[in-house]
Coordinates of C-alpha atoms in Angstrom, one line a residue:
Chain P
M5 CA 116.2 116.9 65.6
V6 CA 115.4 113.5 67.5
E7 CA 114.6 110.4 65.3
G8 CA 110.9 109.2 65.9
L9 CA 110.4 105.6 67.2
K10 CA 110.6 103.1 64.5
K11 CA 107.3 100.8 64.5
T12 CA 107.6 97.0 63.8
P13 CA 104.5 95.6 61.8
T14 CA 103.4 92.6 63.7
G15 CA 101.9 91.0 61.1
I16 CA 98.7 90.4 62.7
R17 CA 95.8 91.6 60.2
G18 CA 93.9 94.8 61.3
F19 CA 96.2 95.5 64.4
D20 CA 98.8 97.2 62.5
F21 CA 96.1 99.7 61.3
I22 CA 94.7 100.5 64.4
A23 CA 98.3 101.0 66.1
D24 CA 99.1 103.1 63.1
G25 CA 102.2 100.9 61.6
G26 CA 103.0 98.4 64.1
L27 CA 104.6 98.2 67.6
P28 CA 107.2 100.5 68.7
Q29 CA 110.5 98.6 67.8
G30 CA 112.6 97.4 70.7
R31 CA 110.0 98.2 73.0
T32 CA 107.9 96.4 75.2
V33 CA 104.1 95.9 75.3
L34 CA 102.0 94.6 78.0
V35 CA 99.3 92.6 76.5
A36 CA 96.4 92.0 79.4
G37 CA 93.5 90.4 79.2
S38 CA 91.0 87.7 81.3
A39 CA 91.1 84.3 80.9
G40 CA 90.2 83.3 77.7
S41 CA 90.5 86.5 75.7
G42 CA 93.1 85.3 73.3
K43 CA 96.6 86.9 74.8
T44 CA 98.4 83.5 74.2
V45 CA 97.0 83.7 70.5
F46 CA 98.0 87.1 70.1
A47 CA 101.5 86.5 71.4
T48 CA 102.0 83.3 69.4
Q49 CA 100.9 85.3 66.2
F50 CA 103.2 87.9 67.2
L51 CA 105.7 85.5 66.9
A52 CA 104.7 83.3 63.8
A53 CA 103.9 86.1 61.8
G54 CA 107.0 87.5 62.4
V55 CA 109.1 84.7 61.3
Q56 CA 106.6 84.3 58.1
V57 CA 105.5 87.7 56.9
E58 CA 108.6 90.0 58.4
G59 CA 111.4 87.8 58.3
E60 CA 112.0 88.4 62.0
N61 CA 112.9 85.6 64.1
G62 CA 111.4 84.7 67.8
V63 CA 111.8 83.5 71.1
F64 CA 108.9 82.4 73.3
V65 CA 109.4 82.4 76.9
T66 CA 106.4 80.3 78.4
F67 CA 105.5 80.4 82.1
E68 CA 102.2 78.9 81.8
E69 CA 101.7 76.2 78.8
H70 CA 104.3 73.4 78.4
P71 CA 106.2 73.8 74.9
K72 CA 104.7 70.4 74.0
D73 CA 101.2 71.9 74.4
L74 CA 101.9 74.8 72.6
R75 CA 103.2 73.4 69.6
R76 CA 100.0 71.5 69.1
N77 CA 97.5 73.8 70.0
M78 CA 98.7 76.2 67.5
V79 CA 98.5 74.1 64.4
S80 CA 95.0 74.6 64.1
F81 CA 96.2 78.3 63.3
G82 CA 98.4 77.0 60.6
W83 CA 101.7 77.8 62.7
D84 CA 104.2 75.0 62.1
I85 CA 106.3 75.8 65.2
P86 CA 108.5 72.6 65.4
T87 CA 109.6 73.6 61.7
L88 CA 110.3 76.9 62.6
E89 CA 112.3 75.6 65.6
A90 CA 114.0 73.1 63.3
E91 CA 115.3 75.8 61.1
G92 CA 116.6 77.8 63.7
K93 CA 113.8 80.7 63.5
W94 CA 112.0 80.1 66.7
A95 CA 113.4 79.0 70.2
F96 CA 111.4 78.2 73.2
V97 CA 112.4 79.3 76.8
D98 CA 110.3 76.7 79.0
A99 CA 109.4 78.1 82.1
S100 CA 106.0 76.4 82.9
P101 CA 105.7 74.7 86.1
E102 CA 106.8 71.4 87.1
P103 CA 103.9 69.9 89.1
A104 CA 105.6 67.0 90.2
Q105 CA 108.3 68.8 91.8
E106 CA 108.6 70.4 95.3
V107 CA 110.6 73.7 95.5
E108 CA 111.8 74.9 98.9
I109 CA 112.7 78.6 99.3
V110 CA 115.7 79.2 101.4
G111 CA 116.8 83.1 101.6
D112 CA 117.2 85.6 98.7
Y113 CA 117.3 84.8 94.9
D114 CA 117.1 86.5 91.6
F115 CA 115.9 85.3 88.0
G116 CA 119.6 85.2 86.8
A117 CA 119.0 81.8 85.2
L118 CA 116.1 82.6 83.5
L119 CA 118.1 86.1 81.9
A120 CA 120.9 83.7 80.9
R121 CA 118.4 81.5 79.2
I122 CA 116.5 84.2 77.6
E123 CA 119.7 85.5 76.5
H124 CA 121.0 82.6 75.3
A125 CA 117.8 81.5 73.4
A126 CA 117.8 85.1 71.7
R127 CA 121.4 85.1 70.7
S128 CA 120.9 81.2 69.3
V129 CA 118.2 82.2 67.1
S130 CA 119.3 85.9 66.2
A131 CA 115.7 86.7 67.9
K132 CA 114.5 90.3 67.0
R133 CA 111.3 89.4 68.8
I134 CA 110.3 87.9 72.3
V135 CA 107.1 86.7 73.9
L136 CA 106.8 86.3 77.9
D137 CA 103.4 84.4 78.3
S138 CA 102.0 85.2 81.0
I139 CA 104.2 87.0 83.8
G140 CA 101.3 86.6 86.2
C141 CA 102.2 83.2 86.5
V142 CA 105.9 83.7 87.7
F143 CA 104.1 85.5 90.8
S144 CA 102.1 82.1 91.6
H145 CA 105.6 80.1 91.3
F146 CA 107.5 82.5 93.6
P147 CA 105.9 84.0 96.6
N148 CA 108.1 86.9 97.2
V149 CA 105.9 89.6 95.4
S150 CA 108.2 92.7 95.5
R151 CA 111.3 90.7 94.4
V152 CA 109.3 89.2 91.5
R153 CA 108.5 92.6 90.3
Y154 CA 112.1 94.0 90.7
E155 CA 113.4 90.7 88.8
L156 CA 110.8 91.2 86.2
F157 CA 112.1 94.9 85.7
R158 CA 115.3 93.6 85.4
I159 CA 114.4 91.2 82.7
A160 CA 112.6 93.9 80.9
S161 CA 115.2 96.0 80.4
A162 CA 117.6 93.5 79.6
L163 CA 115.2 92.9 76.7
R164 CA 115.4 96.6 75.7
E165 CA 119.2 96.6 75.9
M166 CA 119.2 93.5 73.4
D167 CA 117.0 95.2 71.3
L168 CA 113.8 93.1 71.4
T169 CA 110.6 94.0 70.6
A170 CA 108.6 92.3 73.4
V171 CA 104.9 91.2 74.1
L172 CA 104.5 90.5 77.8
T173 CA 101.0 88.8 78.7
A174 CA 99.3 89.4 81.8
E175 CA 96.0 88.4 83.3
R176 CA 92.9 90.5 83.9
T177 CA 90.5 89.6 86.9
E178 CA 87.8 91.7 85.4
E179 CA 87.2 93.3 81.8
Y180 CA 86.9 96.9 83.0
G181 CA 88.9 97.8 86.0
D182 CA 92.4 97.7 86.8
I183 CA 94.8 96.6 83.9
A184 CA 96.6 93.9 85.4
R185 CA 97.2 92.0 88.4
Y186 CA 100.2 92.5 90.7
G187 CA 100.4 96.0 89.0
V188 CA 103.0 94.6 86.6
E189 CA 102.0 97.5 84.2
E190 CA 103.5 100.0 86.4
F191 CA 107.2 98.7 85.5
V192 CA 107.4 96.6 82.7
A193 CA 105.7 98.2 79.7
D194 CA 105.9 101.3 77.9
S195 CA 102.7 100.5 76.0
V196 CA 99.9 98.6 76.7
V197 CA 97.2 96.6 74.7
I198 CA 94.0 95.1 76.3
L199 CA 92.1 92.3 75.1
R200 CA 88.5 91.8 76.0
N201 CA 86.0 89.3 76.0
V202 CA 83.0 90.7 77.3
L203 CA 79.9 89.2 77.9
E204 CA 76.8 91.4 76.4
D205 CA 73.1 89.7 76.2
E206 CA 74.1 86.4 76.5
K207 CA 76.7 87.1 73.4
R208 CA 80.3 86.9 73.7
R209 CA 82.3 89.5 71.9
R210 CA 85.8 90.1 71.7
T211 CA 87.5 93.3 71.3
I212 CA 91.1 94.9 71.3
E213 CA 92.0 98.7 72.5
I214 CA 95.4 100.0 72.4
L215 CA 95.7 101.9 75.9
K216 CA 98.6 103.4 75.2
L217 CA 101.9 103.3 72.8
R218 CA 104.4 105.6 74.6
G219 CA 105.8 107.6 71.9
T220 CA 104.0 107.0 68.8
T221 CA 100.4 107.4 67.9
H222 CA 97.7 105.0 68.0
R223 CA 93.8 104.9 66.8
K224 CA 91.8 105.1 70.1
G225 CA 88.8 102.7 71.3
E226 CA 87.9 99.4 71.5
Y227 CA 88.0 97.3 68.1
P228 CA 86.1 94.1 67.4
F229 CA 88.4 91.0 66.4
T230 CA 87.7 87.7 65.6
V231 CA 89.9 84.3 66.3
I232 CA 89.7 81.8 63.3
P233 CA 91.4 79.0 61.9
Y234 CA 94.5 79.2 59.8
E235 CA 94.7 83.0 60.6
G236 CA 94.6 83.5 64.1
I237 CA 93.7 87.3 65.4
I238 CA 91.9 89.4 62.8
V239 CA 91.2 92.8 64.1
I240 CA 88.2 94.7 62.3
P241 CA 88.9 98.0 62.1
L242 CA 85.4 99.3 61.8
S243 CA 85.2 102.8 62.7
A244 CA 88.8 103.5 61.6
I245 CA 87.7 102.9 57.8
E246 CA 87.6 106.2 56.3
L247 CA 84.8 107.7 54.1
K248 CA 86.9 108.3 51.0
Q249 CA 84.9 106.4 48.5
R250 CA 84.2 108.3 45.4
S251 CA 80.2 108.7 44.7
A252 CA 79.4 108.2 40.7
N253 CA 76.6 109.4 39.0
V254 CA 76.3 105.9 36.9
R255 CA 73.3 104.5 37.5
V256 CA 72.6 100.8 37.2
T257 CA 69.0 98.8 37.1
S258 CA 67.3 97.4 39.6
G259 CA 66.0 94.7 37.6
N260 CA 62.7 96.4 37.2
P261 CA 61.9 99.3 35.1
D262 CA 59.0 100.5 37.0
L263 CA 61.2 100.6 40.0
D264 CA 63.9 102.2 38.1
R265 CA 61.7 104.8 37.0
M266 CA 60.4 105.3 40.7
C267 CA 64.2 105.9 41.7
G268 CA 64.4 108.8 39.1
G269 CA 66.1 106.3 36.5
G270 CA 67.9 103.5 38.3
L271 CA 70.3 102.8 41.3
F272 CA 73.4 104.5 41.9
R273 CA 76.1 101.8 40.9
D274 CA 78.0 102.6 44.4
S275 CA 75.5 102.8 46.8
I276 CA 73.9 100.8 49.6
I277 CA 69.9 100.0 49.0
L278 CA 68.1 99.1 52.2
I279 CA 64.5 97.2 51.3
S280 CA 62.2 97.0 54.4
G281 CA 59.3 94.9 54.6
A282 CA 57.2 92.5 56.6
T283 CA 57.5 88.9 55.5
G284 CA 56.0 88.2 52.2
T285 CA 56.1 91.4 50.7
G286 CA 58.5 90.8 48.1
K287 CA 61.9 91.5 49.4
T288 CA 63.5 88.6 48.0
L289 CA 61.7 89.0 44.9
M290 CA 63.4 92.3 44.7
V291 CA 66.5 90.5 45.4
T292 CA 66.1 88.1 42.6
H293 CA 65.2 91.3 40.1
F294 CA 68.1 92.8 41.4
V295 CA 70.3 89.6 40.2
S296 CA 68.5 89.0 37.0
G297 CA 69.0 93.0 36.2
A298 CA 72.7 92.4 37.0
A299 CA 73.1 89.5 34.7
A300 CA 71.2 91.2 32.0
S301 CA 73.6 94.0 31.9
G302 CA 76.9 91.7 32.0
E303 CA 77.1 92.2 35.7
R304 CA 78.2 89.6 38.3
C305 CA 76.3 89.2 41.5
L306 CA 77.3 88.0 44.9
L307 CA 74.0 86.6 46.8
L308 CA 74.2 85.8 50.4
A309 CA 71.6 84.6 52.1
Y310 CA 70.9 84.2 55.4
E311 CA 67.1 82.4 55.6
E312 CA 66.8 80.4 52.9
S313 CA 68.4 77.6 51.5
R314 CA 70.2 77.2 48.0
E315 CA 67.2 74.8 47.1
Q316 CA 64.5 77.2 48.1
L317 CA 66.1 80.2 46.5
G318 CA 66.5 78.7 43.0
R319 CA 62.8 77.5 43.3
N320 CA 61.4 80.8 44.1
A321 CA 63.6 82.3 41.5
I322 CA 62.3 79.9 38.8
G323 CA 58.8 80.6 40.0
W324 CA 59.3 84.5 38.8
G325 CA 61.1 83.4 35.8
V326 CA 64.7 83.7 36.6
D327 CA 67.1 80.6 36.6
F328 CA 69.8 80.9 39.0
D329 CA 71.5 77.7 38.1
A330 CA 71.8 79.1 34.9
L331 CA 73.4 82.5 36.2
E332 CA 75.7 80.5 38.4
K333 CA 77.1 78.4 35.2
Q334 CA 77.6 81.8 33.4
G335 CA 79.6 82.8 36.4
K336 CA 77.3 86.1 36.5
L337 CA 76.1 84.9 40.2
K338 CA 77.3 83.0 43.4
V339 CA 74.6 82.4 45.7
V340 CA 76.4 81.8 49.4
C341 CA 73.6 80.3 51.7
E342 CA 74.6 80.3 55.5
Y343 CA 73.1 79.6 58.7
P344 CA 73.6 83.1 60.8
E345 CA 74.2 80.9 63.8
S346 CA 76.9 79.1 62.1
A347 CA 79.5 81.9 63.1
S348 CA 80.0 84.9 65.0
L349 CA 79.2 88.3 63.2
E350 CA 83.0 88.9 63.2
D351 CA 83.7 85.7 61.2
H352 CA 80.8 86.8 58.7
V353 CA 82.4 89.9 58.1
I354 CA 85.8 88.3 57.1
H355 CA 83.7 85.6 55.3
I356 CA 81.9 88.2 53.2
K357 CA 85.0 90.0 52.5
E358 CA 86.7 86.6 51.5
Q359 CA 83.6 85.8 49.1
I360 CA 83.6 89.6 47.3
D361 CA 87.6 89.4 46.9
S362 CA 87.7 85.7 45.4
F363 CA 84.6 86.4 43.3
K364 CA 84.9 89.9 42.5
P365 CA 81.2 90.8 42.0
T366 CA 79.9 94.3 40.7
R367 CA 76.7 94.0 43.0
V368 CA 76.1 92.3 46.3
A369 CA 72.9 91.4 48.1
I370 CA 72.0 90.3 51.3
D371 CA 69.1 88.6 52.2
S372 CA 68.3 89.4 55.0
V373 CA 70.5 91.4 57.5
S374 CA 68.0 91.2 59.9
A375 CA 68.7 87.4 60.2
L376 CA 72.1 88.5 61.3
E377 CA 70.9 91.0 63.7
R378 CA 69.4 88.3 65.9
I379 CA 72.8 86.7 66.5
S380 CA 74.7 89.7 67.8
T381 CA 74.2 92.7 70.3
I382 CA 72.8 96.2 68.9
R383 CA 76.4 97.5 68.9
G384 CA 78.2 94.7 67.3
F385 CA 75.3 94.7 64.6
R386 CA 75.9 98.4 63.7
E387 CA 79.8 97.5 63.5
F388 CA 78.4 94.7 61.5
V389 CA 76.9 96.7 58.9
L390 CA 79.5 99.5 58.9
A391 CA 82.3 97.3 58.2
V392 CA 80.4 95.7 55.4
T393 CA 79.0 99.0 53.8
S394 CA 82.2 100.6 53.9
F395 CA 84.0 97.6 52.2
I396 CA 81.7 97.1 49.5
K397 CA 81.4 100.9 48.6
H398 CA 85.1 101.2 48.6
K399 CA 85.1 98.1 45.8
E400 CA 82.4 100.5 44.1
I401 CA 80.1 97.6 44.6
T402 CA 76.2 97.9 44.4
G403 CA 74.8 96.7 47.7
L404 CA 71.4 95.8 48.4
F405 CA 70.2 94.7 51.6
T406 CA 66.7 93.3 53.0
A407 CA 65.7 93.9 56.3
T408 CA 62.2 92.1 58.1
T409 CA 59.9 94.3 59.7
P410 CA 58.2 92.6 63.0
T411 CA 54.8 93.8 62.0
L412 CA 52.8 92.9 59.3
T413 CA 51.5 96.6 58.5
G414 CA 53.3 99.9 58.6
G415 CA 56.2 99.8 61.8
S416 CA 59.8 99.6 61.6
S417 CA 62.6 97.4 62.9
V418 CA 65.6 97.6 64.9
T419 CA 67.5 96.9 62.0
E420 CA 66.5 99.8 60.2
T421 CA 67.0 102.2 62.8
H422 CA 70.6 101.0 63.4
I423 CA 71.5 101.3 59.6
S424 CA 69.1 103.5 57.8
S425 CA 71.7 106.5 58.1
I426 CA 74.3 104.1 56.5
T427 CA 72.6 103.3 53.4
D428 CA 71.5 105.6 50.7
T429 CA 68.6 104.4 49.0
I430 CA 65.8 103.1 51.3
I431 CA 62.7 101.0 49.6
L432 CA 59.5 100.4 51.7
L433 CA 57.8 97.3 51.1
R434 CA 54.3 97.7 53.0
Y435 CA 50.8 95.6 53.4
V436 CA 48.0 97.9 52.6
E437 CA 44.4 96.4 53.8
L438 CA 41.8 97.7 51.6
Y439 CA 38.4 96.5 51.7
G440 CA 39.3 93.8 53.5
E441 CA 41.9 92.7 51.0
M442 CA 45.9 92.4 51.6
R443 CA 47.6 94.3 49.1
R444 CA 51.2 95.5 48.7
G445 CA 52.5 99.0 48.6
V446 CA 55.8 100.2 47.5
T447 CA 57.7 103.4 47.8
V448 CA 61.0 105.1 47.7
L449 CA 61.5 106.8 51.1
K450 CA 65.0 108.4 50.3
M451 CA 67.5 108.2 47.9
R452 CA 70.8 110.3 48.4
G453 CA 71.5 112.7 45.4
S454 CA 68.6 112.2 43.3
P455 CA 65.0 113.0 43.2
H456 CA 62.4 110.3 43.2
E457 CA 58.9 109.7 43.3
K458 CA 57.0 110.2 46.5
E459 CA 53.9 108.0 46.1
I460 CA 52.9 104.7 47.3
R461 CA 52.1 102.8 44.5
E462 CA 50.8 99.2 44.3
L463 CA 52.9 96.1 43.8
S464 CA 51.8 92.9 42.3
I465 CA 53.4 89.8 42.1
D466 CA 52.6 87.0 39.3
H467 CA 54.9 84.4 37.4
T468 CA 57.0 86.9 35.7
G469 CA 58.1 88.6 39.2
M470 CA 57.1 91.7 40.2
H471 CA 54.9 95.0 38.7
I472 CA 54.5 98.1 39.7
G473 CA 51.2 100.0 39.3
A474 CA 49.2 103.0 39.9
P475 CA 49.5 105.2 43.1
F476 CA 47.3 104.7 46.2
R477 CA 45.5 107.8 45.8
N478 CA 42.5 107.7 48.0
V479 CA 44.4 106.1 51.1
A480 CA 46.3 107.9 53.7
G481 CA 48.4 106.2 56.6
I482 CA 49.8 103.2 54.9
L483 CA 52.9 103.9 56.7
A484 CA 51.7 104.1 60.0
G485 CA 50.2 100.9 59.6
N486 CA 46.3 101.8 59.6
P487 CA 45.2 103.1 56.3
V488 CA 42.3 105.2 56.0
Q489 CA 40.1 105.7 52.7
I490 CA 39.6 109.4 52.0
A491 CA 36.4 110.1 50.0
V492 CA 36.9 111.1 46.4
A493 CA 35.0 114.4 47.0
E494 CA 37.3 115.3 49.7
M495 CA 40.3 114.5 47.2
E496 CA 39.0 116.9 44.9
R497 CA 38.3 119.6 47.4
L498 CA 42.0 119.1 49.0
D499 CA 43.4 119.7 45.3
Q500 CA 41.4 122.6 44.3
L501 CA 42.8 124.2 47.8
F502 CA 46.2 123.7 46.5
T503 CA 45.9 124.8 43.1
S504 CA 43.8 128.1 44.2
V505 CA 46.5 129.1 46.7
G506 CA 49.3 128.5 44.2
S507 CA 48.0 130.4 41.6
Chain S
M27 CA 123.7 56.6 104.6
S28 CA 123.4 56.6 100.8
K29 CA 125.7 59.1 98.9
Y30 CA 124.2 63.0 98.0
T31 CA 124.5 64.2 94.5
L32 CA 123.8 67.4 94.7
K33 CA 124.2 70.3 92.0
L34 CA 124.2 74.0 92.7
Y35 CA 123.1 76.5 89.7
I36 CA 124.2 79.8 90.2
A37 CA 124.7 83.0 87.4
G38 CA 128.1 84.4 87.6
R39 CA 130.4 84.7 91.0
T40 CA 128.6 87.6 92.8
A41 CA 128.7 87.8 97.1
R42 CA 125.2 85.9 96.9
T43 CA 126.6 83.0 95.2
E44 CA 130.2 82.6 97.3
Q45 CA 127.7 82.6 100.3
A46 CA 125.4 79.9 99.0
I47 CA 128.4 77.6 98.4
S48 CA 130.0 78.2 101.6
T49 CA 127.0 77.8 103.5
L50 CA 126.2 74.7 101.4
R51 CA 129.8 72.9 101.8
Q52 CA 129.8 73.6 105.6
I53 CA 126.6 72.1 106.0
C54 CA 127.4 69.0 103.6
E55 CA 130.5 68.2 105.7
E56 CA 128.8 68.7 108.9
E57 CA 125.9 66.4 108.2
L58 CA 127.1 64.2 105.3
G59 CA 131.0 64.2 106.1
R60 CA 132.4 62.9 102.9
A61 CA 129.3 61.2 101.6
Y62 CA 128.3 64.0 98.9
E63 CA 129.1 65.1 95.8
L64 CA 128.7 68.8 94.7
A65 CA 129.0 70.1 91.3
V66 CA 128.6 74.0 90.9
I67 CA 127.1 75.1 87.6
D68 CA 127.5 78.4 86.1
I69 CA 124.6 79.2 83.9
L70 CA 126.3 82.1 82.2
E71 CA 128.9 79.3 80.9
R72 CA 126.4 76.9 80.3
P73 CA 123.0 78.2 79.5
Q74 CA 121.8 75.0 77.5
L75 CA 121.9 73.2 81.1
A76 CA 119.9 75.3 82.8
E77 CA 117.4 75.5 80.1
N78 CA 117.3 71.3 80.1
E79 CA 116.9 71.9 84.0
K80 CA 114.4 74.4 83.7
I81 CA 116.2 76.7 86.1
L82 CA 114.7 79.9 86.9
A83 CA 116.0 81.2 89.9
T84 CA 119.8 81.3 91.1
P85 CA 121.0 80.0 93.2
T86 CA 119.1 77.1 92.8
L87 CA 120.4 73.6 94.4
V88 CA 119.1 70.5 93.2
K89 CA 119.4 67.1 95.2
E90 CA 119.4 64.5 92.3
L91 CA 120.3 61.5 94.8
P92 CA 119.0 60.0 97.1
P93 CA 115.6 60.3 95.5
P94 CA 113.2 62.0 95.8
L95 CA 114.3 64.6 93.9
R96 CA 114.4 68.2 95.3
R97 CA 115.1 71.9 94.7
V98 CA 116.0 74.6 96.8
V99 CA 115.7 78.0 95.6
G100 CA 117.8 81.2 97.6
D101 CA 121.1 81.8 99.0
L102 CA 120.6 79.0 101.5
S103 CA 120.8 81.7 104.3
N104 CA 118.7 79.8 106.6
R105 CA 120.2 76.6 107.8
E106 CA 117.1 75.1 109.5
R107 CA 115.0 75.1 106.1
L108 CA 117.7 74.1 103.9
L109 CA 117.9 70.8 106.2
V110 CA 114.3 70.3 105.4
G111 CA 114.8 70.9 101.5
L112 CA 117.4 68.6 101.4
D113 CA 115.6 65.8 103.8
L114 CA 118.4 66.0 106.4
A115 CA 116.1 67.1 109.1
V116 CA 114.2 64.1 109.4
S117 CA 117.3 61.6 108.5
D118 CA 117.8 60.5 112.2
S119 CA 113.9 60.7 113.4
P120 CA 110.6 59.8 112.4
K121 CA 109.1 61.3 109.4
L122 CA 106.3 62.6 111.1
E123 CA 108.2 65.3 113.0
S124 CA 109.2 66.7 109.9
G125 CA 106.2 68.7 109.6
D126 CA 106.8 70.6 112.5

């Protein structure tokens, strides 16, 4: 039996997951991307993580940036290249252009010198990994394209001889088109990874796609990734997350007995609840109840707020009889307030995961997800919600999201449309205009795995919080946004109609 | 005429490098007489030297003296262009004609 290809974990977070374990060992991978798509960061991280995580030394062959610049630029990612060099774990082969020098080409040549230098460097640090960044630049140094192609092919086969796992980067001119310039993919790479930096609705979105990984399996399609300080590239394997969460029948309180009753006895512990309503219908109040209910039953809640400041939230809560400061002191609550615009959605995902990992809450509330929607594209937003929900479900955490509807009465929002199928429970808060007065209504629209009330009940708010009253019995069309009163006589007639049919 | 200091970097002894060496010696004898020094450096034996000098392709001829520093890449099979690369084509004539 032929032995399968072994894989080398790259050490890049999330990438090894979509690559089903890593890159094929001893093979060459072409990493192609347009300008600013993160090729050099990927390549550098491949080497740095190789040394720091996998204990594999590396050689960096640079055709573009001077080693001096690379050393300085990569410090912000926490990669201390000079130290690694001093420890004999990292070597540069400097093939960056010398602008001051004129080079005359007279007759035929080969890249014997470059190859000798690469072999020398690889030997000197006992390298297992190598990076060539970026090979497109070689073509601009030397005019004879077919000669350069042949020589690169020779170098690539020499790398295989040396059993080095190699990452070659190459430029692309457009996000969706040829794999790389000069057709380099045809002769140098067993495997191709594409980095994209797409402009969509005036927003930049980074994705990574493994196009092929010869001889082994990998996940298909584009996955978003982000580049953050002290980490480098983190791939977010969204749709690859398996739906293997256990569902518990354990119920937890929403913090309001009336609402628990409407939900058939409380919320499920590992479920996602979406609260949708127009501004001022009581979404943040419901979050506050959720927090205090958690604290009262000895649970810890993480509150991620994207609309209001910490002070505002605290003041509101006090107005409803809940003291956030005291809860935070007891370690039962952590409030994290952030501007949605302060980071990209991908960065928010990473940040939320870090917060959950460090605080270890049993409940997470996000107020509101609609605020995050406005900084992203629809697709990016859906991926964000998927990533967060699957992560918190995996941890058996109760998640409460709020979404703001754009119209005061009735209506739905883009947010709901995109995430309602992911959520287990949807609670609607709606304004109801009756006799020239604005009142609030609440109803449980859906609740997976449990019976629940179908009525729309009146909701009132006072200094102790929210109270749920009687159903709107003689009003129709609340959810459609135009409530109509139905005469009492008509109601009775309808009731009788149904009883007579039923009996 | 000032003395020429030339270094020729090669990767192993191949037909191409032998050809480059003999062409270069012949031209130097004809054009410079004894006023030159030529060192042939085999990169396979001394890779660190190639690293320091950032040599990519072989053969590479480096003219260190007289200034300016010049590099000529290739097997030097084109005599005219080699002379231009070494600034020898203009040694007896005004600079202006060198571009022709």
